[in-house]
Amino acid sequence: MTIEYNGTITLASSVTDVGRSIEWFKNMLGFDEIFHAPEAGWAEVTTPDKNVSIGLGQTEEVDGKGGTTPVFGVKDVAAAKADLENKNVSFDGDIIEIPGLVKLATFFDPDGNTYMLAESLTGN
């Protein structure tokens, strides 16, 4: 089996205030808001590349050391996860679903760097 990518990449960053961060990206970098789901503590803003966005995930504390997590859009997160697990890729638990929004699976490279697979449930 081969992973079927959907052509998008989201670079996810942890932030303490999603609304403030959206405004910062708008005002400082000229990026536009693509999506905002306050109930999920998540938003996305544009970048100069139409297929690459920055995801803003709200958390109580941010250590300020960066730690952006590349998020690869896939058509079927369960199939992609199974394919990678068959290749002995390590995952951080089960697929997480935010109903009506997204399914997510976090995995690690050999150095322990974090990456994610994301299947949109919004029809995009």
XYZ file of N, CA and C in Angstrom:
372
model
N 0.843 -1.186 0.000
C 0.000 0.000 0.000
C 0.882 1.242 0.000
N 0.420 2.280 -0.657
C 1.109 3.556 -0.697
C 0.226 4.618 -0.066
N 0.829 5.507 0.692
C 0.079 6.599 1.305
C -0.388 7.538 0.205
N -1.663 7.929 0.237
C -2.211 8.878 -0.734
C -2.271 10.266 -0.093
N -1.327 11.124 -0.459
C -1.309 12.493 0.056
C -2.351 13.323 -0.673
N -2.878 14.350 0.005
C -3.875 15.199 -0.639
C -3.303 16.531 -1.117
N -1.977 16.704 -1.032
C -1.344 17.900 -1.575
C -1.200 19.058 -0.613
N -1.537 18.864 0.663
C -1.426 19.961 1.623
C -0.394 19.627 2.694
N 0.204 20.682 3.264
C 1.076 20.554 4.429
C 0.686 21.664 5.398
N 0.474 21.285 6.651
C 0.188 22.251 7.708
C 1.310 22.171 8.729
N 1.955 23.302 9.008
C 3.000 23.377 10.018
C 2.342 23.802 11.323
N 2.216 22.877 12.259
C 1.480 23.134 13.493
C 2.390 23.711 14.569
N 1.926 24.778 15.204
C 2.653 25.423 16.293
C 1.754 25.546 17.507
N 2.331 25.368 18.682
C 1.583 25.561 19.925
C 1.574 27.043 20.279
N 0.405 27.534 20.695
C 0.241 28.935 21.092
C -0.620 28.994 22.346
N -0.493 30.084 23.107
C -1.300 30.216 24.320
C -2.623 30.922 24.085
N -2.769 31.621 22.949
C -4.001 32.334 22.632
C -4.180 32.331 21.109
N -5.055 31.458 20.628
C -5.236 31.307 19.185
C -5.680 32.619 18.535
N -6.625 33.320 19.142
C -7.108 34.580 18.571
C -5.999 35.607 18.436
N -5.203 35.746 19.464
C -4.082 36.682 19.422
C -3.087 36.280 18.332
N -2.850 34.983 18.208
C -1.905 34.501 17.202
C -2.414 34.728 15.784
N -3.714 34.531 15.565
C -4.289 34.815 14.239
C -4.028 36.270 13.885
N -4.305 37.162 14.812
C -4.100 38.597 14.564
C -2.626 38.912 14.315
N -1.744 38.261 15.051
C -0.313 38.480 14.857
C 0.091 38.088 13.441
N -0.327 36.895 12.994
C 0.027 36.456 11.641
C -0.578 37.364 10.575
N -1.780 37.862 10.818
C -2.410 38.805 9.873
C -1.621 40.113 9.824
N -1.387 40.698 10.988
C -0.780 42.024 11.059
C 0.717 42.048 10.798
N 1.419 41.023 11.224
C 2.869 41.012 11.082
C 3.332 40.437 9.745
N 2.642 39.398 9.275
C 3.104 38.701 8.078
C 2.158 38.812 6.889
N 0.987 39.384 7.107
C 0.029 39.530 6.015
C -0.685 38.242 5.660
N -0.680 37.244 6.554
C -1.369 35.989 6.296
C -2.847 36.152 6.619
N -3.675 35.342 5.995
C -5.119 35.381 6.233
C -5.569 34.160 7.018
N -6.632 34.331 7.769
C -7.235 33.218 8.482
C -7.930 32.311 7.472
N -7.663 31.020 7.556
C -8.319 30.041 6.695
C -9.474 29.391 7.443
N -9.205 29.093 8.711
C -10.108 28.242 9.478
C -9.902 28.545 10.954
N -11.001 28.549 11.714
C -10.885 28.759 13.154
C -11.974 27.950 13.839
N -11.567 27.039 14.702
C -12.489 26.216 15.477
C -12.188 26.427 16.959
N -12.768 27.480 17.560
C -12.473 27.784 18.967
C -12.730 26.604 19.903
N -13.765 25.811 19.617
C -14.091 24.677 20.477
C -12.990 23.619 20.477
N -12.183 23.600 19.425
C -11.081 22.644 19.330
C -9.745 23.293 19.680
N -9.746 24.616 19.912
C -8.491 25.313 20.193
C -7.562 25.272 18.997
N -8.114 25.456 17.807
C -7.331 25.290 16.586
C -7.724 26.339 15.549
N -6.718 26.819 14.824
C -6.941 27.709 13.689
C -5.834 27.459 12.674
N -6.074 27.899 11.446
C -5.048 27.829 10.417
C -4.998 29.155 9.689
N -3.781 29.549 9.317
C -3.571 30.771 8.537
C -2.786 30.416 7.276
N -2.924 31.265 6.265
C -2.253 31.053 4.995
C -0.754 31.256 5.131
N -0.044 30.866 4.094
C 1.362 31.214 3.891
C 1.463 31.619 2.421
N 2.631 32.053 1.965
C 2.758 32.403 0.557
C 2.498 31.239 -0.407
N 2.604 29.996 0.061
C 2.321 28.823 -0.763
C 0.900 28.364 -0.456
N 0.041 28.310 -1.459
C -1.368 27.985 -1.227
C -1.595 26.597 -0.638
N -0.630 25.694 -0.761
C -0.791 24.342 -0.227
C -0.147 24.140 1.136
N 0.471 25.204 1.672
C 1.112 25.125 2.980
C 0.443 26.144 3.899
N -0.006 25.675 5.063
C -0.615 26.583 6.033
C 0.103 26.431 7.372
N -0.156 27.375 8.261
C 0.351 27.290 9.628
C -0.835 27.016 10.527
N -0.742 25.919 11.287
C -1.781 25.572 12.236
C -1.423 26.106 13.602
N -2.404 26.629 14.293
C -2.209 27.217 15.620
C -3.033 26.421 16.623
N -2.346 25.632 17.452
C -3.014 24.803 18.441
C -2.834 25.380 19.827
N -3.958 25.670 20.489
C -3.887 26.321 21.792
C -3.514 25.328 22.887
N -2.577 25.772 23.737
C -2.140 24.990 24.888
C -1.899 25.953 26.046
N -1.914 25.452 27.259
C -1.752 26.335 28.417
C -0.361 26.931 28.519
N 0.649 26.147 28.176
C 2.021 26.632 28.273
C 2.775 26.339 26.989
N 3.611 27.280 26.599
C 4.497 27.107 25.449
C 5.891 27.431 25.927
N 6.854 26.560 25.612
C 8.204 26.786 26.120
C 9.012 27.770 25.286
N 8.493 28.213 24.131
C 9.186 29.207 23.325
C 10.356 28.670 22.533
N 10.522 27.362 22.496
C 11.634 26.767 21.770
C 11.229 26.322 20.369
N 10.074 26.742 19.917
C 9.635 26.340 18.584
C 8.957 24.995 18.644
N 9.488 24.064 17.911
C 8.907 22.734 17.930
C 7.756 22.586 16.967
N 7.803 23.267 15.845
C 6.754 23.131 14.844
C 6.654 21.678 14.407
N 5.426 21.192 14.257
C 5.167 19.834 13.822
C 4.589 19.852 12.414
N 5.323 19.358 11.414
C 4.744 19.260 10.075
C 3.562 18.290 10.089
N 2.463 18.713 9.489
C 1.249 17.904 9.424
C 0.962 17.629 7.953
N 0.993 16.347 7.570
C 0.803 15.963 6.184
C -0.647 15.558 5.956
N -1.309 16.267 5.050
C -2.690 15.940 4.706
C -2.743 14.653 3.903
N -3.580 13.722 4.349
C -3.761 12.451 3.654
C -5.244 12.220 3.413
N -5.535 11.330 2.480
C -6.929 11.028 2.157
C -7.552 10.064 3.161
N -6.746 9.161 3.732
C -7.242 8.151 4.676
C -6.200 7.956 5.764
N -6.404 8.576 6.919
C -5.401 8.534 7.988
C -5.221 7.120 8.542
N -6.289 6.338 8.611
C -6.165 4.975 9.134
C -5.293 4.115 8.220
N -5.499 4.226 6.924
C -4.701 3.447 5.967
C -3.243 3.902 5.992
N -3.021 5.219 6.063
C -1.650 5.738 6.097
C -0.943 5.296 7.371
N -1.656 5.333 8.498
C -1.067 4.907 9.774
C -0.706 3.424 9.714
N -1.600 2.606 9.195
C -1.335 1.172 9.089
C -0.115 0.911 8.201
N -0.018 1.630 7.104
C 1.122 1.473 6.201
C 2.431 1.787 6.916
N 2.462 2.896 7.652
C 3.684 3.276 8.367
C 3.990 2.328 9.523
N 2.954 1.873 10.217
C 3.180 0.915 11.303
C 3.766 -0.388 10.761
N 3.358 -0.793 9.559
C 3.916 -1.991 8.927
C 5.393 -1.820 8.607
N 5.844 -0.563 8.564
C 7.254 -0.253 8.311
C 7.984 0.069 9.619
N 7.332 -0.273 10.737
C 7.894 -0.076 12.080
C 8.065 1.385 12.486
N 7.241 2.277 11.933
C 7.229 3.664 12.385
C 6.450 3.717 13.696
N 6.976 4.445 14.660
C 6.367 4.553 15.981
C 5.348 5.695 16.022
N 4.166 5.405 16.580
C 3.097 6.395 16.723
C 2.854 6.705 18.195
N 2.327 7.890 18.443
C 1.980 8.334 19.790
C 0.516 7.982 20.057
N 0.227 6.703 20.163
C -1.129 6.271 20.468
C -2.010 6.116 19.247
N -3.316 6.155 19.514
C -4.325 5.930 18.493
C -4.626 7.207 17.708
N -5.407 7.031 16.663
C -5.898 8.170 15.880
C -6.846 8.974 16.767
N -6.673 10.284 16.738
C -7.554 11.189 17.486
C -8.511 11.814 16.492
N -9.799 11.806 16.811
C -10.793 12.419 15.934
C -11.467 13.582 16.640
N -11.482 14.713 15.969
C -12.292 15.844 16.407
C -13.491 15.829 15.473
N -14.646 15.358 15.961
C -15.798 15.105 15.096
C -16.135 16.286 14.182
N -16.321 15.947 12.921
C -16.677 16.946 11.931
C -15.522 17.809 11.458
N -14.336 17.644 12.056
C -13.194 18.487 11.695
C -12.035 17.691 11.098
N -11.463 16.776 11.896
C -10.225 16.141 11.453
C -9.955 14.857 12.227
N -9.203 13.956 11.591
C -8.622 12.787 12.256
C -7.118 12.978 12.209
N -6.440 12.732 13.343
C -5.006 12.988 13.462
C -4.269 11.773 14.000
N -3.057 11.574 13.486
C -2.176 10.530 14.007
C -0.772 11.108 14.096
N -0.184 11.054 15.286
C 1.155 11.597 15.525
C 2.179 10.468 15.468
N 3.270 10.720 14.739
C 4.326 9.712 14.639
C 5.699 10.354 14.771
N 6.732 9.517 14.876
C 8.080 9.991 15.163
C 9.074 9.469 14.128
N 10.070 10.315 13.823
C 11.176 9.862 12.985
C 12.197 9.163 13.887
N 13.279 8.626 13.329
C 14.250 7.894 14.159
C 14.900 8.726 15.264
N 14.881 10.073 15.126
C 15.460 10.934 16.152
C 14.445 11.414 17.172
N 13.208 10.964 17.049
C 12.169 11.370 17.983
C 11.455 12.647 17.603
N 11.728 13.213 16.417
C 11.010 14.400 15.958
C 9.571 14.030 15.636
N 8.661 14.945 15.913
C 7.233 14.690 15.781
C 6.698 15.150 14.430
N 5.838 14.313 13.860
C 5.112 14.611 12.621
C 3.684 14.127 12.806
N 2.788 14.634 11.968
C 1.399 14.192 12.062
C 0.835 13.900 10.674
N -0.154 13.020 10.663
C -0.988 12.780 9.500
C -2.354 13.342 9.841
N -3.007 13.989 8.875
C -4.319 14.574 9.122
C -5.252 14.278 7.962
N -6.446 13.789 8.308
C -7.517 13.550 7.332
C -8.631 14.547 7.632
N -8.871 15.446 6.691
C -9.925 16.440 6.887
C -11.298 15.774 6.820
N -12.171 16.168 7.723
C -13.549 15.679 7.738
C -14.516 16.791 7.326
N -13.976 17.905 6.842
C -14.807 19.052 6.482
C -15.161 19.089 5.001
N -14.660 18.122 4.239
C -14.931 18.114 2.813
C -13.927 18.904 2.014
N -12.908 19.461 2.660
C -11.851 20.223 1.953
C -10.682 19.341 1.636
